[in-house]
Amino acid sequence: MPLIGYARVSTDEQTPLPQSQALKSAGCVEIHEEQASGGNRARPVLARVLERIGKGDTLVVVRIDRLARSLSHLLEVIERLEAKGAFFRSLTDPIDTSSPQGKFTLQVLGAAAEFERALIRERTKAGLASARSKGRIGGNPGLRARDPAALRKVRLARQDGYMDRLNETAQDWVPHVRRLRPDMAWEDVLRIINAPLPHERQWTQSRLLRAVNAYVRDGFLDETVLGRAGRRDTDDRLPAIVAGIKGANPEITLQEICNRLEKMRERTPRGRTSWQPSSVKMLLERAERLGLLD
């Protein structure tokens, strides 16, 4: 099973060399290095690694904190790997999801996280009940008085919270939107985005458009992505979709594109539901002739 290493440092003053050497000694066939904050979930290098990792591969880090700074983020990454049939291993922590012991450790971590969330909920309920019994009403006095400054502060806080949640999922949709819009209709972009995602993380078109508008407003995406999609000949639609999938992940295999198209319920040029690599190869060649591939 190929071992794929991921090394991360937080600042320019730090060097990932010790991590890379440890990963190389552990047998990693390729090592990806990144300089980014551990609290930032939208890391471009990590996003590419998670997108390209395949069935049977193992993502390896020196320590858990090189991958995630919170238990929820760690479990989220491991769920993405498991959905692809891949594994996770930490060299200095007792986690290796390819082994029964590692899976057990992961289950314990998941149970601990759920227990912690339950405790927080119970403490919050108890605190609110105690405050009500003493005649105290919760909430912001400024909001109850409809004070404009208080309302503006809450509105900005909600916007910041929304952007934080978007940043956690940016690797799922931003690369596709940046590459495919406005050349491709939103319906097709949405299906390409949703194809590799588990059901609970899939997007609706209205939710995606709201996210894109927020990123355009804050300058993370160019406003051209919101332009009207030009008309495309029916015969060019499949090459455009295949080119979009290939362009977002140049290392993707023909068989993986087949799997993606089947998840999207796209039919072959002959109307079949099952795709073959030869059909994908033909469409990629056509997309290249049409100038749809870089």
Coordinates of C-alpha atoms in Angstrom, one line a residue:
M1 CA 0.0 0.0 0.0
P2 CA 1.5 3.4 -1.0
L3 CA 2.4 5.6 2.0
I4 CA 1.8 9.3 1.3
G5 CA 3.4 11.7 3.8
Y6 CA 2.2 15.1 4.8
A7 CA 4.4 17.6 6.7
R8 CA 3.3 21.0 8.0
V9 CA 4.9 24.0 9.6
S10 CA 3.2 27.1 10.8
T11 CA 5.8 29.9 10.0
D12 CA 8.5 30.7 7.5
E13 CA 11.1 30.4 10.3
Q14 CA 10.3 26.7 10.8
T15 CA 11.5 23.9 8.5
P16 CA 9.6 20.8 7.5
L17 CA 12.8 18.9 6.9
P18 CA 12.8 16.8 10.2
Q19 CA 9.2 15.8 9.5
S20 CA 10.0 14.9 5.9
Q21 CA 13.1 12.8 6.9
A22 CA 11.0 10.9 9.4
L23 CA 8.3 10.3 6.8
K24 CA 10.9 9.2 4.3
S25 CA 12.4 6.8 6.9
A26 CA 8.8 5.4 7.4
G27 CA 8.7 4.4 3.7
C28 CA 6.6 7.2 2.3
V29 CA 6.8 7.1 -1.5
E30 CA 5.8 10.8 -1.8
I31 CA 5.9 13.6 0.7
H32 CA 3.9 16.9 0.6
E33 CA 5.1 19.9 2.6
E34 CA 3.0 22.9 3.5
Q35 CA 3.4 26.1 5.5
A36 CA 0.1 27.0 7.0
S37 CA -1.6 27.4 10.4
G38 CA -3.0 24.3 11.9
G39 CA -6.2 26.1 12.7
N40 CA -6.9 26.7 9.0
R41 CA -8.8 23.8 7.6
A42 CA -8.7 25.2 4.0
R43 CA -5.1 24.3 3.3
P44 CA -4.5 24.0 -0.4
V45 CA -1.7 21.3 -0.2
L46 CA -3.8 19.2 2.2
A47 CA -6.9 19.6 0.0
R48 CA -5.0 18.3 -3.1
V49 CA -3.6 15.4 -1.1
L50 CA -7.1 14.4 0.1
E51 CA -8.5 14.8 -3.4
R52 CA -5.9 12.7 -5.1
I53 CA -5.4 9.9 -2.5
G54 CA -6.7 6.6 -3.7
K55 CA -8.1 3.3 -2.5
G56 CA -5.5 1.4 -0.4
D57 CA -3.2 4.5 0.1
T58 CA -2.2 5.6 3.6
L59 CA -1.8 9.2 4.6
V60 CA 1.0 9.5 7.1
V61 CA 2.0 12.3 9.5
V62 CA 4.7 12.5 12.2
R63 CA 2.2 13.8 14.8
I64 CA -1.5 14.3 14.8
D65 CA -1.1 18.1 15.4
R66 CA 0.6 18.3 12.0
L67 CA -2.7 17.3 10.4
A68 CA -5.4 18.8 12.7
R69 CA -5.6 21.0 15.7
S70 CA -9.0 19.8 16.8
L71 CA -10.6 16.4 17.3
S72 CA -13.5 17.3 15.0
H73 CA -11.1 18.2 12.1
L74 CA -9.1 15.0 12.6
L75 CA -12.3 12.8 12.5
E76 CA -13.5 14.7 9.5
V77 CA -10.3 14.0 7.6
I78 CA -10.3 10.3 8.5
E79 CA -13.9 10.0 7.4
R80 CA -12.9 11.4 4.0
L81 CA -10.1 8.9 3.8
E82 CA -12.4 6.0 4.7
A83 CA -14.9 7.1 2.1
K84 CA -12.1 6.6 -0.5
G85 CA -10.9 3.3 1.0
A86 CA -7.7 5.0 2.2
F87 CA -6.1 4.9 5.7
F88 CA -4.4 7.2 8.2
R89 CA -1.3 6.7 10.3
S90 CA 0.5 8.9 12.8
L91 CA 4.1 7.9 13.5
T92 CA 4.2 9.1 17.1
D93 CA 0.6 8.5 18.2
P94 CA -1.3 5.1 18.5
I95 CA -3.4 5.7 15.4
D96 CA -3.3 3.5 12.3
T97 CA -6.7 3.0 10.8
S98 CA -5.4 0.0 8.8
S99 CA -5.0 -2.0 12.0
P100 CA -7.7 -3.2 14.5
Q101 CA -5.8 -1.4 17.4
G102 CA -5.8 1.9 15.5
K103 CA -9.5 1.6 14.6
F104 CA -10.2 1.0 18.3
T105 CA -8.2 4.1 19.3
L106 CA -10.2 6.1 16.7
Q107 CA -13.5 4.9 18.1
V108 CA -12.4 5.9 21.6
L109 CA -11.5 9.4 20.4
G110 CA -14.9 9.7 18.6
A111 CA -16.7 8.6 21.8
A112 CA -14.7 11.1 23.8
A113 CA -15.6 13.9 21.5
E114 CA -19.3 13.0 21.6
F115 CA -19.1 12.8 25.5
E116 CA -17.5 16.2 25.6
R117 CA -20.2 17.7 23.4
A118 CA -22.9 16.1 25.6
L119 CA -21.3 17.6 28.7
I120 CA -21.2 21.1 27.2
R121 CA -24.9 20.8 26.2
E122 CA -25.9 19.7 29.8
R123 CA -23.8 22.5 31.4
T124 CA -25.4 25.1 29.1
K125 CA -28.9 23.9 29.9
A126 CA -28.2 23.8 33.6
G127 CA -26.7 27.3 33.5
L128 CA -29.7 28.7 31.6
A129 CA -32.2 27.1 34.0
S130 CA -30.4 28.5 37.0
A131 CA -30.3 32.0 35.5
R132 CA -34.1 31.8 34.8
S133 CA -34.9 30.7 38.3
K134 CA -33.1 33.8 39.6
G135 CA -35.1 36.1 37.3
R136 CA -32.3 36.8 34.8
I137 CA -33.3 36.9 31.2
G138 CA -30.7 35.7 28.7
G139 CA -29.6 37.5 25.6
N140 CA -28.1 40.8 24.7
P141 CA -29.8 43.9 26.2
G142 CA -28.8 45.9 23.1
L143 CA -30.6 43.4 20.9
R144 CA -33.7 43.5 23.1
A145 CA -33.7 47.3 22.8
R146 CA -33.1 47.0 19.0
D147 CA -30.0 49.2 19.4
P148 CA -28.5 49.7 15.8
A149 CA -24.9 49.3 17.0
A150 CA -25.7 46.0 18.8
L151 CA -27.6 44.7 15.7
R152 CA -24.7 45.6 13.5
K153 CA -22.2 43.8 15.8
V154 CA -24.3 40.7 15.8
R155 CA -24.7 40.8 12.0
L156 CA -21.0 41.0 11.5
A157 CA -20.3 38.2 14.0
R158 CA -22.8 36.0 12.1
Q159 CA -21.0 36.8 8.8
D160 CA -17.7 35.9 10.4
G161 CA -19.0 32.6 11.6
Y162 CA -20.5 31.9 8.2
M163 CA -17.2 32.6 6.5
D164 CA -15.4 30.3 9.0
R165 CA -17.7 27.5 8.2
L166 CA -17.2 28.1 4.5
N167 CA -13.4 28.0 4.9
E168 CA -13.7 24.6 6.4
T169 CA -15.2 23.2 3.2
A170 CA -13.5 25.5 0.7
Q171 CA -11.4 22.6 -0.7
D172 CA -14.6 20.8 -1.7
W173 CA -15.9 23.5 -4.0
V174 CA -13.7 26.5 -4.6
P175 CA -11.2 24.8 -7.1
H176 CA -14.2 23.6 -9.2
V177 CA -16.0 26.9 -9.2
R178 CA -12.8 28.8 -10.0
R179 CA -12.0 26.5 -13.0
L180 CA -15.5 25.7 -14.4
R181 CA -17.4 29.0 -14.1
P182 CA -18.8 30.7 -16.1
D183 CA -18.1 28.2 -18.9
M184 CA -20.3 25.5 -17.3
A185 CA -23.8 25.8 -16.0
W186 CA -24.3 25.7 -12.3
E187 CA -26.2 22.4 -12.4
D188 CA -23.3 20.6 -13.9
V189 CA -20.7 22.3 -11.6
L190 CA -22.9 21.3 -8.7
R191 CA -22.9 17.6 -9.8
I192 CA -19.1 17.6 -10.3
I193 CA -18.7 19.0 -6.7
N194 CA -21.1 16.6 -5.1
A195 CA -19.9 13.4 -6.9
P196 CA -17.0 12.6 -4.5
L197 CA -18.7 13.9 -1.3
P198 CA -20.7 11.8 1.2
H199 CA -24.4 12.5 1.2
E200 CA -24.3 14.5 4.4
R201 CA -21.7 17.0 3.0
Q202 CA -23.3 17.5 -0.5
W203 CA -24.4 21.0 -1.6
T204 CA -27.6 22.3 -2.9
Q205 CA -27.5 24.9 -5.7
S206 CA -28.9 27.7 -3.6
R207 CA -26.4 27.0 -0.8
L208 CA -23.5 26.9 -3.3
L209 CA -24.6 30.2 -4.9
R210 CA -24.8 31.8 -1.5
A211 CA -21.2 30.6 -0.7
V212 CA -19.9 31.8 -4.0
N213 CA -21.5 35.2 -3.6
A214 CA -19.9 35.5 -0.1
Y215 CA -16.4 34.6 -1.5
V216 CA -16.8 37.0 -4.4
R217 CA -17.9 39.8 -2.0
D218 CA -14.8 39.2 0.2
G219 CA -12.4 39.0 -2.9
F220 CA -11.6 35.2 -2.6
L221 CA -13.2 34.5 -6.0
D222 CA -13.3 36.7 -9.1
E223 CA -16.8 38.1 -9.9
T224 CA -16.6 36.6 -13.4
V225 CA -17.6 33.3 -11.8
L226 CA -21.1 34.7 -11.4
G227 CA -21.5 35.5 -15.1
R228 CA -24.2 33.8 -17.2
A229 CA -23.0 30.6 -18.7
G230 CA -22.8 30.6 -22.4
R231 CA -24.7 28.2 -24.5
R232 CA -22.9 25.0 -25.3
D233 CA -23.7 22.5 -28.0
T234 CA -25.3 19.4 -26.6
D235 CA -22.5 17.3 -28.2
D236 CA -19.9 19.4 -26.2
R237 CA -21.5 18.9 -22.8
L238 CA -19.9 15.6 -21.9
P239 CA -16.4 16.6 -23.0
A240 CA -16.8 19.8 -20.9
I241 CA -17.8 17.8 -17.8
V242 CA -14.9 15.3 -18.3
A243 CA -12.5 18.2 -18.8
G244 CA -13.8 19.8 -15.6
I245 CA -13.1 16.7 -13.6
K246 CA -9.7 16.2 -15.1
G247 CA -8.7 19.8 -14.8
A248 CA -9.6 19.9 -11.0
N249 CA -7.4 16.8 -10.4
P250 CA -4.8 16.2 -13.2
E251 CA -3.6 13.0 -11.5
I252 CA -7.1 11.4 -11.6
T253 CA -7.2 8.1 -13.5
L254 CA -9.6 7.2 -16.3
Q255 CA -11.3 4.6 -14.1
E256 CA -11.8 7.2 -11.3
I257 CA -13.4 9.5 -13.8
C258 CA -15.7 6.6 -14.8
N259 CA -16.7 6.2 -11.2
R260 CA -17.3 9.9 -10.8
L261 CA -19.5 10.1 -13.9
E262 CA -21.5 7.1 -12.7
K263 CA -22.1 8.8 -9.3
M264 CA -23.3 11.8 -11.2
R265 CA -25.7 9.5 -13.1
E266 CA -24.3 10.8 -16.4
R267 CA -25.0 8.5 -19.4
T268 CA -22.4 7.6 -21.9
P269 CA -22.6 9.0 -25.5
R270 CA -24.5 5.8 -26.4
G271 CA -26.9 6.2 -23.5
R272 CA -25.5 3.6 -21.2
T273 CA -25.2 3.9 -17.4
S274 CA -21.9 2.1 -17.1
W275 CA -18.8 3.9 -18.2
Q276 CA -15.6 2.4 -19.6
P277 CA -12.1 4.1 -19.6
S278 CA -12.0 4.0 -23.4
S279 CA -15.1 6.2 -23.5
V280 CA -13.5 8.7 -21.1
K281 CA -10.3 8.7 -23.0
M282 CA -12.3 9.5 -26.2
L283 CA -14.1 12.4 -24.5
L284 CA -10.8 13.8 -23.1
E285 CA -9.3 13.8 -26.6
R286 CA -12.3 15.6 -27.9
A287 CA -12.1 18.1 -25.0
E288 CA -8.5 18.8 -25.9
R289 CA -9.4 19.5 -29.5
L290 CA -12.1 21.9 -28.3
G291 CA -9.6 23.7 -26.1
L292 CA -11.2 22.7 -22.9
L293 CA -8.1 21.3 -21.3
D294 CA -5.0 23.3 -20.3

